[in-house]
mmCIF file of C-alpha atoms in Angstrom:
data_model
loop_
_atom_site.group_PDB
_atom_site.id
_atom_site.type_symbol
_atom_site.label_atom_id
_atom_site.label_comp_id
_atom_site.label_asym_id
_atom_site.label_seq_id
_atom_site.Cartn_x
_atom_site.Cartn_y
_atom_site.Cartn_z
ATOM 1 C CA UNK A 1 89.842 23.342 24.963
ATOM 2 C CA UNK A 2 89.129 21.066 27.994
ATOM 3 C CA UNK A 3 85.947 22.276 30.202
ATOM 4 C CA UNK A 4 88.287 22.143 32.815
ATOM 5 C CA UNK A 5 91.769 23.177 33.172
ATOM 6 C CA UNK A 6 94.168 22.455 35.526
ATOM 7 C CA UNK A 7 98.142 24.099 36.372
ATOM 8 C CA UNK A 8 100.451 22.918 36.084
ATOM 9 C CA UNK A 9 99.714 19.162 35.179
ATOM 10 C CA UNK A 10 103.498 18.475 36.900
ATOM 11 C CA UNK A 11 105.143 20.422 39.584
ATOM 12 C CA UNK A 12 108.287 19.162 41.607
ATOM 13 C CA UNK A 13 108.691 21.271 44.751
ATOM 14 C CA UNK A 14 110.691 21.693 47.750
ATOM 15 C CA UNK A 15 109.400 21.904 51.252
ATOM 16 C CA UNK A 16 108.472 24.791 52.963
ATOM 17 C CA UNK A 17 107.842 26.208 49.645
ATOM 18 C CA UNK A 18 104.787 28.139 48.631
ATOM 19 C CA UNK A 19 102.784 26.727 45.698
ATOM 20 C CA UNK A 20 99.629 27.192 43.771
ATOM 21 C CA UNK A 21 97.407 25.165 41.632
ATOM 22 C CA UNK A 22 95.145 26.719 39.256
ATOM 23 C CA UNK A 23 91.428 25.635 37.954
ATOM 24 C CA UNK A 24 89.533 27.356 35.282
ATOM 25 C CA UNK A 25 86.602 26.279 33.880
ATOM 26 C CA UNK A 26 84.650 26.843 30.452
ATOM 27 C CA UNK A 27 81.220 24.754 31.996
ATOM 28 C CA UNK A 28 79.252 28.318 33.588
ATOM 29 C CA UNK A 29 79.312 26.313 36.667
ATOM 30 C CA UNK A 30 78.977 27.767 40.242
ATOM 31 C CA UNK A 31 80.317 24.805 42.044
ATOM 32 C CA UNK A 32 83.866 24.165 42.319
ATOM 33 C CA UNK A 33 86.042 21.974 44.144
ATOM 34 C CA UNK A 34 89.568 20.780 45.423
ATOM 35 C CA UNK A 35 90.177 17.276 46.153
ATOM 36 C CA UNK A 36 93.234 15.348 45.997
ATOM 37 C CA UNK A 37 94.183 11.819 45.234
ATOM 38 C CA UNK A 38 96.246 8.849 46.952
ATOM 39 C CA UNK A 39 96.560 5.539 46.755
ATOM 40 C CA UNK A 40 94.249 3.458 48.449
ATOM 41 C CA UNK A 41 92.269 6.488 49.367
ATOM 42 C CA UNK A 42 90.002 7.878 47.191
ATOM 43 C CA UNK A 43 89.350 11.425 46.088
ATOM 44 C CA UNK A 44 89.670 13.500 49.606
ATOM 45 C CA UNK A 45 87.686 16.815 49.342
ATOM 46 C CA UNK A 46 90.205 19.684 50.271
ATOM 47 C CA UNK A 47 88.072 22.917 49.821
ATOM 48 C CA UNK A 48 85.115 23.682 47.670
ATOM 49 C CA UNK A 49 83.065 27.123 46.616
ATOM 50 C CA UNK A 50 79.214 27.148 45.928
ATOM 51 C CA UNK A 51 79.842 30.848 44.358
ATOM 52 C CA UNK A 52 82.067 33.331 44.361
ATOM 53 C CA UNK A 53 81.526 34.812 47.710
ATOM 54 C CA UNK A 54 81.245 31.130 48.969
ATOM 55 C CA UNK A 55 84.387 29.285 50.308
ATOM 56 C CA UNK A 56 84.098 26.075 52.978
ATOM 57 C CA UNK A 57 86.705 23.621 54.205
ATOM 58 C CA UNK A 58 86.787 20.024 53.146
ATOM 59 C CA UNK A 59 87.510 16.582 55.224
ATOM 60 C CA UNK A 60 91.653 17.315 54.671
ATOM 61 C CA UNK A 61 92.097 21.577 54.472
ATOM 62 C CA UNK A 62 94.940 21.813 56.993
ATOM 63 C CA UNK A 63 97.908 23.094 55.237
ATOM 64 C CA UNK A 64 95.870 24.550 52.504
ATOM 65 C CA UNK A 65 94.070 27.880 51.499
ATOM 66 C CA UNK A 66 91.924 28.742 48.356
ATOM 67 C CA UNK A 67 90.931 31.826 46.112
ATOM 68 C CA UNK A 68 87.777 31.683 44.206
ATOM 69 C CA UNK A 69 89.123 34.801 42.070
ATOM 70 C CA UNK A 70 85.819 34.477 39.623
ATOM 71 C CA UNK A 71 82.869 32.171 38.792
ATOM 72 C CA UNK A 72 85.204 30.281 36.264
ATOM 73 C CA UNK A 73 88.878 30.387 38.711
ATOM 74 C CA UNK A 74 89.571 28.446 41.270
ATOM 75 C CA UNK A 75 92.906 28.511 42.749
ATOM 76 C CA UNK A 76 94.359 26.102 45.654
ATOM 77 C CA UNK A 77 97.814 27.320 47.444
ATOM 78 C CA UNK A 78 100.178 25.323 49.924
ATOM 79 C CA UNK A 79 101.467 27.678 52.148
ATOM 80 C CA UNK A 80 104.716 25.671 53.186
ATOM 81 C CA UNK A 81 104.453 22.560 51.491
ATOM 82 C CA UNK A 82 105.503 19.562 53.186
ATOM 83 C CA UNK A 83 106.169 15.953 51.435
ATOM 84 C CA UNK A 84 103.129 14.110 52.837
ATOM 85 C CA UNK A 85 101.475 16.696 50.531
ATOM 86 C CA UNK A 86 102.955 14.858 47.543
ATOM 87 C CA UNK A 87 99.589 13.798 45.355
ATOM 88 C CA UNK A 88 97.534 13.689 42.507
ATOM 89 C CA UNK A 89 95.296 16.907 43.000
ATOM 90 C CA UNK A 90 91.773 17.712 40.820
ATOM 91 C CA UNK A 91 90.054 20.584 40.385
ATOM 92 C CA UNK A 92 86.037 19.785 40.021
ATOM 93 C CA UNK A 93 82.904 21.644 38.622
ATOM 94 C CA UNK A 94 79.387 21.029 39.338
ATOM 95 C CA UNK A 95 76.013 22.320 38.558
ATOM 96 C CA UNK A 96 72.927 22.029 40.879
ATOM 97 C CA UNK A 97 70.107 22.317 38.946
ATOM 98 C CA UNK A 98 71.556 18.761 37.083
ATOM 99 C CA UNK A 99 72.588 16.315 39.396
ATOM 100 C CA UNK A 100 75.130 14.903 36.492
ATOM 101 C CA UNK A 101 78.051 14.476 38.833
ATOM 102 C CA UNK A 102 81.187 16.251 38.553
ATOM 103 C CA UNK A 103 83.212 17.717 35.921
ATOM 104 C CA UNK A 104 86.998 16.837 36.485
ATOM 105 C CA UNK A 105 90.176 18.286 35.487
ATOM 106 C CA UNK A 106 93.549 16.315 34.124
ATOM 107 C CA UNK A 107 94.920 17.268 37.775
ATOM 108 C CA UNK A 108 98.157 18.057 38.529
ATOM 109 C CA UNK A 109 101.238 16.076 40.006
ATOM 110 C CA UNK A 110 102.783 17.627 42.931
ATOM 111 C CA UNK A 111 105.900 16.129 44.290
ATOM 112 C CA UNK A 112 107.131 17.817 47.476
ATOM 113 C CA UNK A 113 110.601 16.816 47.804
ATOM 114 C CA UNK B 1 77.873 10.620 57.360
ATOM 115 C CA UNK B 2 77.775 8.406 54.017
ATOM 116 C CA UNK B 3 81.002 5.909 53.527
ATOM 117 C CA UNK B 4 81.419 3.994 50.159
ATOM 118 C CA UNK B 5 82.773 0.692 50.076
ATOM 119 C CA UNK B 6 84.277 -0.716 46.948
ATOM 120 C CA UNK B 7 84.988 -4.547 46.566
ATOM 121 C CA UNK B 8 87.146 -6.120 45.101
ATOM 122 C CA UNK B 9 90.087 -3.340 45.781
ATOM 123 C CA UNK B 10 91.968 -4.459 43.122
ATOM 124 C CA UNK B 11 91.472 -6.915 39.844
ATOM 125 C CA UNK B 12 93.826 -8.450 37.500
ATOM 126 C CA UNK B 13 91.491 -10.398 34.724
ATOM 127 C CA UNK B 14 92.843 -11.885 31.082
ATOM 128 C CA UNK B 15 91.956 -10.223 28.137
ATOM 129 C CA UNK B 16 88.126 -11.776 26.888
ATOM 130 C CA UNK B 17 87.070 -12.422 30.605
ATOM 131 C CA UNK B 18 83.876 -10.465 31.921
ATOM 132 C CA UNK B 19 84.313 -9.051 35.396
ATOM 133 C CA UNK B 20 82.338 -6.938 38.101
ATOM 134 C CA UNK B 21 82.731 -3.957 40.427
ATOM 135 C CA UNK B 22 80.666 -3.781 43.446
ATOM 136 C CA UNK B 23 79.984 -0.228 45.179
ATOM 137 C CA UNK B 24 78.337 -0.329 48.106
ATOM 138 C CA UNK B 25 76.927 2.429 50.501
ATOM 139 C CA UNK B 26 76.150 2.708 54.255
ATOM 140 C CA UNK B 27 73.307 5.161 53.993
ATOM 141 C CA UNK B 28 70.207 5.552 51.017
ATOM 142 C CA UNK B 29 71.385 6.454 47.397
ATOM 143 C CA UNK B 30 70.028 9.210 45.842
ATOM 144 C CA UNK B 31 72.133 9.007 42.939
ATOM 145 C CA UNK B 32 75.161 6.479 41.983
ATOM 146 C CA UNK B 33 77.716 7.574 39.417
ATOM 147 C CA UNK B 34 80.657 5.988 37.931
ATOM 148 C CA UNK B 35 84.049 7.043 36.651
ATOM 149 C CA UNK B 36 86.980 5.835 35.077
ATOM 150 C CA UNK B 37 90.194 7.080 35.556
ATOM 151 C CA UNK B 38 93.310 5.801 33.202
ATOM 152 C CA UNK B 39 96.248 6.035 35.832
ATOM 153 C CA UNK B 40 97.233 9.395 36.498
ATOM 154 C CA UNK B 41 95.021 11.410 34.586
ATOM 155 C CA UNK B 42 91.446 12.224 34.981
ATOM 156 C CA UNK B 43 88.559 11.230 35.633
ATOM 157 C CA UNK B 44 85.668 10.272 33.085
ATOM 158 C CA UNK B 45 82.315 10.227 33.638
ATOM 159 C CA UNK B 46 81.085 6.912 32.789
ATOM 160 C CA UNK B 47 77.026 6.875 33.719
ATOM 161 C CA UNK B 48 74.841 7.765 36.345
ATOM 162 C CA UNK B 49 71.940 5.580 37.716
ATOM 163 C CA UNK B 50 69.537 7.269 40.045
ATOM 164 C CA UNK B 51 66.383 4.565 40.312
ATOM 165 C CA UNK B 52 66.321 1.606 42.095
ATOM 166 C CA UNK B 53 66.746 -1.193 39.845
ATOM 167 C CA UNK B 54 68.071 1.230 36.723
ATOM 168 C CA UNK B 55 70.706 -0.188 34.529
ATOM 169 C CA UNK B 56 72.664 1.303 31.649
ATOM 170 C CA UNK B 57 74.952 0.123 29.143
ATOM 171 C CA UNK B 58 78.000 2.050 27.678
ATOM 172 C CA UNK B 59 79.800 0.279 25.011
ATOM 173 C CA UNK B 60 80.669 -2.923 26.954
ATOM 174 C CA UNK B 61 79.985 -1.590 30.468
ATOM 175 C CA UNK B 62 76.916 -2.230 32.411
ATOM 176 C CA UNK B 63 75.831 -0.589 35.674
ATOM 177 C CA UNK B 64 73.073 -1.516 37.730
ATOM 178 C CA UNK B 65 71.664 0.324 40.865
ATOM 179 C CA UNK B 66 70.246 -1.880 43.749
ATOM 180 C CA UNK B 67 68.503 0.470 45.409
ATOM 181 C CA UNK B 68 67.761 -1.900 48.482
ATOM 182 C CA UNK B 69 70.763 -3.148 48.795
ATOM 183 C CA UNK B 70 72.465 0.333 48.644
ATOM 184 C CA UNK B 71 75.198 -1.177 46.291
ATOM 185 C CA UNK B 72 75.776 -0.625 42.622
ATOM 186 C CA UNK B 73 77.292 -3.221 40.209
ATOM 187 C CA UNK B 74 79.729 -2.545 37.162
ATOM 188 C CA UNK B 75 80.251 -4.915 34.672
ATOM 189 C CA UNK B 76 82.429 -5.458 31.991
ATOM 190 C CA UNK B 77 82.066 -7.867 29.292
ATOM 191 C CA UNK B 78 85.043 -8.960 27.442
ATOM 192 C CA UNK B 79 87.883 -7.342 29.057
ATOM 193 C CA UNK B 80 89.928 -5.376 26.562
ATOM 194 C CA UNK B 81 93.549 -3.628 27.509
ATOM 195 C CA UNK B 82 91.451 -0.705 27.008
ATOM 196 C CA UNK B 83 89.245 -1.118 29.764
ATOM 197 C CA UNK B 84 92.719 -0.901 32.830
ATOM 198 C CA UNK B 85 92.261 1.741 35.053
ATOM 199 C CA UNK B 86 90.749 2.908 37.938
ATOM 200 C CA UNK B 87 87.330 2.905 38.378
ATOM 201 C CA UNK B 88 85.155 4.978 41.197
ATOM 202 C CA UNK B 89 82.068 5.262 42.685
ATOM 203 C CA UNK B 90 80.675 8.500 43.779
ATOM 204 C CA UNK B 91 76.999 9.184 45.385
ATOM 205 C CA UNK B 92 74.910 12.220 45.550
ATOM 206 C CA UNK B 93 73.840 13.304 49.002
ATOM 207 C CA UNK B 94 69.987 13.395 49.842
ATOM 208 C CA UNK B 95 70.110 17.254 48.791
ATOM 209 C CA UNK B 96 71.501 19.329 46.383
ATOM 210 C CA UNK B 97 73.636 21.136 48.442
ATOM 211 C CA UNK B 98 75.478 18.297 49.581
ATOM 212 C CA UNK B 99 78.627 16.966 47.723
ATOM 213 C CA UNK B 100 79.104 13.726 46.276
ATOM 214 C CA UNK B 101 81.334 10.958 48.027
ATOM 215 C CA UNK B 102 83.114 8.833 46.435
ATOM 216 C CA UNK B 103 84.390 5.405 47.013
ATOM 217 C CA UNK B 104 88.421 4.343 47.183
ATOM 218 C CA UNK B 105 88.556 3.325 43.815
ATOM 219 C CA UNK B 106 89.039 0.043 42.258
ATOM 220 C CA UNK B 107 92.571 -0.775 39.936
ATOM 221 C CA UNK B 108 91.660 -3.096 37.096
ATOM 222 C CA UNK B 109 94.349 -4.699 35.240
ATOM 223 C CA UNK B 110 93.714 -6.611 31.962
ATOM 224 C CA UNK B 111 96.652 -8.391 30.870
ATOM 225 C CA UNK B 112 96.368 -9.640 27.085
#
């Protein structure tokens, strides 16, 4: 099993819908993260979570919420998703005591249509 | 706050030819890593150089940390079809509790 794992990897959606993305993670890490993906842009951090109790907005968190449902789940919702939400989104895990970077998910495909 | 640069923003090289990636930062690095991402999957950790002057090989990729020059280097020696795909920078902030950066990612293309 991946250390990371991301759901769905491909999700076609309509806008105004409500959708969510699921992380879970097999590393025992406390860190987690959202970021998402375009072209030409980078990796944009959405939302991350230092612990459980510990959720804090990114550069791009408009439109978005999170649930940090346990030390290994993170889960990132659109709340009406609109097409210029249409990206590559990853899920991230980190640990502080080894500054080793980040472990990434497969990410998911979302298509808002 | 920190901005990564990435030059050039996108190669297209013949199989056999060597190449390099420049990542360069606007503020001190504390720690340079490098992925590789084959397009539209994940990302792979590639190596992580955290003294000034540090280099280290993987298979046919070599990364070196200027630590004056706030810029890392990423070479690849005879280009393989294997080696397309995107490949970013990231930097660790001064402290732990900051979050890495990353850079927007440079497309490499090796046609055979």
């Amino acid at each position: 099993d991946a250390d990371v794992t991301q759901t769905p990897r491909n999700r076609i959606t309509k806008t105004g819908k409500r959708i969510m993305l699921e992380c879970s993670q097999t590393k025992g890490h406390d860190r987690m993260y959202w970021y998402r993906q375009d072209p030409g842009l980078g990796l944009r951090l959405i939302y991350y979570s230092f612990d459980v109790k510990d959720i804090n907005k990114g550069e791009i968190s408009d439109g978005y919420s999170v649930s940090r449902q346990a030390q290994a789940k993170f889960s990132l919702s659109l709340e009406s998703a609109i097409p210029n939400q249409t990206a590559l989104y990853f899920c991230a895990t980190s640990d502080p005591g080894q500054r080793y970077g980040y472990t990434f998910g497969s990410g998911t495909r979302l298509t808002v249509v | 706050s920190q901005e990564l640069e990435q030059s050039p923003q996108s190669l297209i090289v013949q199989e056999g030819k060597n190449l390099t990636i420049n990542c360069t930062s606007s503020k001190t690095l504390y720690g340079l890593y490098w992925y590789k991402q084959k397009y539209g999957e994940g990302l792979i950790f590639l190596m992580m150089l955290q003294k000034g002057g540090e280099e280290k090989s993987h298979e046919k990729i070599t990364a070196k940390l200027d630590e004056k020059k706030q810029q890392s280097s990423l070479h690849i020696t005879a280009s393989q079809p294997s080696h397309a795909g995107i490949y970013l920078c990231g930097a660790d902030g001064e402290t732990s509790y900051d979050k890495v950066i990353f850079g927007p990612g440079t497309s490499l293309s090796v046609i055979p």
